[in-house]
């Protein structure tokens, strides 16, 4: 299976952290109880000795010691009960919040998955309209616009589904992938709605370059980069150049376009739902790129300046020869 963790399960890493934190907290509480009991006994004995030294009869001193013991035990017991109750309430609130979040992720995943079938049917109808030889030119133009809108909607549904999967703890594969042939295949199979608005170029690289990653995730990353370039380039046709570079034990993929660049805080690019003032996107695409690269053991960095284009730098781990 592609995703090892389901949307309704807690990711293993998070579960291990929760178990470790819970065990540490219980150990701390146990240590606190033992320390408090020791202090209570020591203080009771000390008070009794002081009372005997002050001339109080030993019997009265013992009664006073028991009274002090009882007072301290009741106070410490009440404190520990309050502490345990607060811990239980926090644990319950966290559990309820986790259940709610997992249910929300599952809802979005199911919704976006169910949207695929009607979108596919709409695409067939739109293609029939656009390719009908007997239809007037105006209908052909409407069919092409409908196909473009459907492509954007399908891409948004795909991003939403992937976002729900990533946020729900889904995993990616880590297998050796020949990156340069994958880039060229992606360029050759680009959907018509994008191919007419972007010119993709893959700089000459070593064809035997292999990285560790998930082929589906890498294709989604590339598609998001192309759509981002087309959406924000402010050109009829944008040029996107992809080149590979070996750095140490890794491989870096540079994706540079000649668009209008980004107007805003470039350091925040890749933050969920962050977008520029004039952006028409949702702020999900670059976040997904960063999240998927992190899951594959790599990293993503974005750089952009007004009128100087946009660059995505993706660092992959190189597969062993």
XYZ file of C-alpha atoms in Angstrom:
321
model
C 0.000 0.000 0.000
C 1.205 3.513 -0.732
C 0.198 5.054 2.583
C 1.284 3.073 5.604
C -0.722 5.179 8.069
C -4.468 5.537 7.584
C -6.318 8.777 8.207
C -8.044 7.315 11.248
C -4.849 6.104 12.929
C -2.290 8.012 14.972
C 1.091 8.182 13.213
C 3.677 5.931 14.812
C 6.122 8.701 15.566
C 3.467 10.811 17.294
C 2.236 7.776 19.228
C 5.749 7.013 20.459
C 6.171 10.613 21.595
C 2.822 10.543 23.423
C 3.695 7.279 25.181
C 7.102 8.646 26.190
C 5.629 11.906 27.503
C 2.875 10.048 29.392
C 5.341 7.628 30.992
C 7.652 10.497 31.969
C 4.762 12.426 33.512
C 3.596 9.404 35.544
C 7.168 8.774 36.715
C 7.404 12.418 37.780
C 4.134 12.160 39.717
C 5.268 8.956 41.433
C 8.574 10.560 42.384
C 6.705 13.601 43.707
C 4.435 11.408 45.850
C 7.385 9.483 47.323
C 9.347 12.653 47.982
C 6.353 14.330 49.618
C 5.727 11.308 51.876
C 9.376 11.313 52.932
C 9.257 15.052 53.708
C 6.042 14.626 55.726
C 7.572 11.867 57.882
C 10.810 13.791 58.391
C 9.000 16.982 59.325
C 6.747 15.146 61.776
C 9.726 13.545 63.488
C 11.563 16.862 63.610
C 8.592 18.668 65.139
C 8.193 15.937 67.767
C 11.899 16.192 68.709
C 11.675 19.960 69.026
C 8.621 19.711 71.252
C 10.376 17.195 73.540
C 13.446 19.428 73.665
C 11.215 22.376 74.592
C 9.968 20.450 77.627
C 6.691 19.053 76.313
C 5.730 15.612 77.585
C 6.614 12.877 75.117
C 3.019 11.644 74.946
C 1.771 15.096 74.038
C 4.617 15.413 71.537
C 3.559 12.160 69.871
C -0.044 13.375 69.679
C 1.159 16.613 68.106
C 3.290 14.666 65.655
C 0.301 12.569 64.576
C -1.757 15.719 64.154
C 0.922 17.296 61.985
C 1.257 14.035 60.012
C -2.469 13.928 59.330
C -2.569 17.592 58.321
C 0.340 17.247 55.919
C -0.973 13.980 54.500
C -4.410 15.464 53.842
C -2.898 18.543 52.224
C -0.511 16.518 50.093
C -3.237 14.025 49.186
C -5.568 16.828 48.076
C -2.767 18.379 46.009
C -1.961 15.076 44.295
C -5.655 14.364 43.606
C -6.031 17.812 42.021
C -2.897 17.228 39.955
C -4.084 13.815 38.752
C -7.552 15.203 37.976
C -6.048 18.019 35.923
C -3.896 15.478 34.064
C -6.939 13.321 33.329
C -8.924 16.332 32.068
C -6.070 17.419 29.784
C -5.686 13.873 28.453
C -9.426 13.675 27.747
C -9.442 17.061 25.995
C -6.467 16.003 23.864
C -8.168 12.721 22.974
C -11.405 14.493 22.029
C -9.492 16.999 19.900
C -7.570 14.175 18.184
C -10.797 12.309 17.397
C -12.343 15.481 15.991
C -9.303 16.233 13.837
C -9.143 12.681 12.487
C -12.858 12.789 11.694
C -12.362 16.095 9.868
C -9.450 14.689 7.869
C -11.477 11.602 6.998
C -14.408 13.778 5.888
C -12.277 15.861 3.521
C -10.564 12.756 2.182
C -13.907 11.056 1.503
C -15.400 14.218 -0.015
C -12.524 14.843 -2.405
C -12.396 11.169 -3.343
C -16.114 11.107 -4.167
C -15.749 14.238 -6.300
C -13.477 12.418 -8.736
C -16.264 10.442 -10.414
C -18.551 13.397 -11.277
C -15.520 15.429 -12.365
C -14.483 12.647 -14.733
C -18.010 12.581 -16.177
C -17.969 16.362 -16.621
C -14.622 16.125 -18.393
C -16.015 13.606 -20.883
C -18.952 15.891 -21.631
C -16.688 18.931 -21.997
C -14.348 17.056 -24.347
C -17.333 15.983 -26.436
C -18.452 19.616 -26.705
C -14.967 20.901 -27.527
C -14.354 18.247 -30.199
C -17.818 18.170 -31.803
C -17.163 18.833 -35.516
C -20.694 20.103 -36.083
C -20.687 22.570 -33.183
C -20.183 26.297 -33.895
C -16.826 27.919 -32.964
C -18.356 29.644 -29.931
C -19.327 26.268 -28.468
C -15.815 24.930 -29.102
C -14.379 27.900 -27.205
C -16.810 27.322 -24.328
C -15.831 23.659 -24.229
C -12.126 24.539 -24.027
C -12.743 27.033 -21.226
C -14.766 24.401 -19.390
C -11.903 21.918 -19.777
C -9.455 24.465 -18.349
C -11.739 25.111 -15.378
C -12.158 21.372 -14.812
C -8.384 20.895 -14.870
C -7.961 23.536 -12.172
C -10.754 21.993 -10.103
C -9.292 18.490 -10.460
C -5.913 19.801 -9.393
C -7.441 21.487 -6.348
C -9.268 18.283 -5.404
C -6.016 16.339 -5.742
C -4.197 18.826 -3.505
C -6.965 18.700 -0.908
C -6.909 14.901 -0.878
C -3.120 14.853 -0.542
C -3.267 17.490 2.206
C -5.737 15.351 4.171
C -3.506 12.322 3.686
C -0.339 14.116 4.782
C -1.965 15.802 7.780
C -3.588 12.506 8.755
C -0.247 10.726 9.048
C -0.011 9.119 5.607
C 3.425 7.899 4.591
C 5.296 7.976 1.290
C 7.423 5.290 -0.289
C 11.200 5.471 -0.311
C 12.499 3.691 -3.385
C 15.303 4.379 -5.890
C 14.007 6.556 -8.745
C 15.819 7.654 -11.899
C 15.014 11.350 -11.616
C 16.095 12.638 -15.037
C 13.898 10.202 -17.061
C 11.021 10.981 -14.692
C 11.415 14.701 -15.398
C 11.417 14.162 -19.156
C 8.391 11.848 -18.978
C 6.548 14.458 -16.915
C 7.288 17.134 -19.506
C 6.149 14.879 -22.362
C 2.852 13.949 -20.684
C 1.851 17.381 -19.410
C -1.929 17.943 -19.731
C -3.002 20.015 -22.708
C -4.478 22.692 -20.449
C -0.982 23.358 -19.063
C 1.157 22.475 -22.080
C -0.142 25.466 -24.026
C 0.856 27.918 -21.289
C 4.260 26.693 -20.177
C 7.495 25.740 -21.941
C 9.346 23.121 -19.912
C 13.060 22.533 -20.362
C 15.207 19.908 -18.651
C 18.875 20.852 -18.647
C 21.293 18.120 -19.713
C 22.050 15.925 -16.730
C 23.356 12.452 -15.980
C 20.622 9.986 -16.887
C 21.788 7.569 -14.172
C 21.011 9.980 -11.325
C 18.894 8.060 -8.825
C 17.246 9.452 -5.717
C 15.220 8.018 -2.849
C 11.586 9.030 -3.024
C 8.015 8.322 -4.035
C 7.288 8.583 -7.768
C 3.667 9.672 -7.248
C 4.711 12.313 -4.715
C 7.430 13.674 -7.027
C 4.971 13.933 -9.930
C 2.533 15.804 -7.681
C 5.341 18.157 -6.626
C 6.258 18.863 -10.261
C 2.633 19.472 -11.225
C 2.202 21.914 -8.335
C 5.314 23.798 -9.432
C 4.077 24.037 -13.030
C 0.611 25.190 -11.960
C 2.165 27.714 -9.594
C 4.313 29.097 -12.420
C 1.354 29.354 -14.808
C -0.921 30.951 -12.219
C 1.489 33.633 -10.993
C 3.727 34.306 -14.004
C 1.497 37.056 -15.453
C 2.537 35.938 -18.939
C 0.701 34.249 -21.781
C 3.384 31.567 -21.751
C 5.936 31.022 -19.020
C 9.283 29.256 -19.316
C 10.293 26.778 -16.619
C 13.817 25.336 -16.539
C 14.664 22.273 -14.437
C 18.248 21.261 -13.714
C 19.937 18.722 -11.441
C 22.996 19.283 -9.297
C 24.971 16.822 -7.158
C 25.777 18.106 -3.677
C 27.562 15.801 -1.278
C 25.401 12.740 -0.697
C 22.319 14.352 -2.203
C 20.830 15.602 -5.453
C 19.353 19.075 -5.815
C 16.652 19.894 -8.359
C 16.399 23.563 -9.354
C 13.127 24.723 -10.937
C 13.310 28.319 -12.178
C 10.677 30.256 -14.122
C 10.778 33.653 -15.807
C 7.523 34.916 -14.354
C 6.675 38.044 -12.430
C 8.000 36.683 -9.143
C 6.383 36.909 -5.728
C 5.292 40.126 -4.077
C 5.308 39.528 -0.338
C 7.348 37.841 2.371
C 9.241 35.157 0.444
C 10.515 33.650 3.708
C 6.962 32.502 4.503
C 6.469 30.672 1.214
C 5.561 27.079 1.990
C 3.518 27.983 5.074
C 0.033 26.480 4.987
C -2.581 28.920 3.610
C -0.017 31.715 3.165
C -0.259 33.527 -0.150
C 0.575 36.886 -1.634
C -1.793 39.821 -1.694
C -2.526 39.382 -5.410
C -2.436 35.591 -5.429
C -5.478 33.640 -6.571
C -4.274 30.388 -4.993
C -5.206 28.844 -1.663
C -1.719 28.616 -0.176
C -1.707 24.808 -0.230
C 0.500 23.826 -3.188
C 3.871 25.003 -1.847
C 3.041 23.673 1.618
C 2.385 20.241 0.121
C 5.697 20.387 -1.742
C 7.537 21.122 1.496
C 5.640 18.449 3.449
C 6.182 15.746 0.814
C 9.882 16.557 0.483
C 10.264 16.315 4.261
C 8.495 12.941 4.296
C 10.916 11.673 1.645
C 13.854 12.732 3.807
C 14.657 15.775 1.698
C 13.993 19.495 1.895
C 12.427 22.289 -0.143
C 13.317 25.954 -0.330
C 11.628 28.742 -2.296
C 13.107 32.002 -3.498
C 11.411 34.801 -5.369
C 11.687 38.509 -5.958
C 9.460 40.932 -7.812
C 10.174 40.799 -11.582
C 12.921 38.189 -11.088
C 10.946 34.964 -11.392
C 10.390 32.162 -8.920
C 12.781 29.366 -7.977
C 12.105 26.134 -6.105
C 15.115 24.234 -4.785
C 14.363 20.584 -3.964
C 17.008 18.495 -2.227
C 16.717 14.687 -2.499
C 18.738 11.925 -0.904
C 20.789 10.086 -3.491
C 20.119 6.358 -3.811
C 23.013 3.977 -3.320
C 24.534 2.702 -6.534
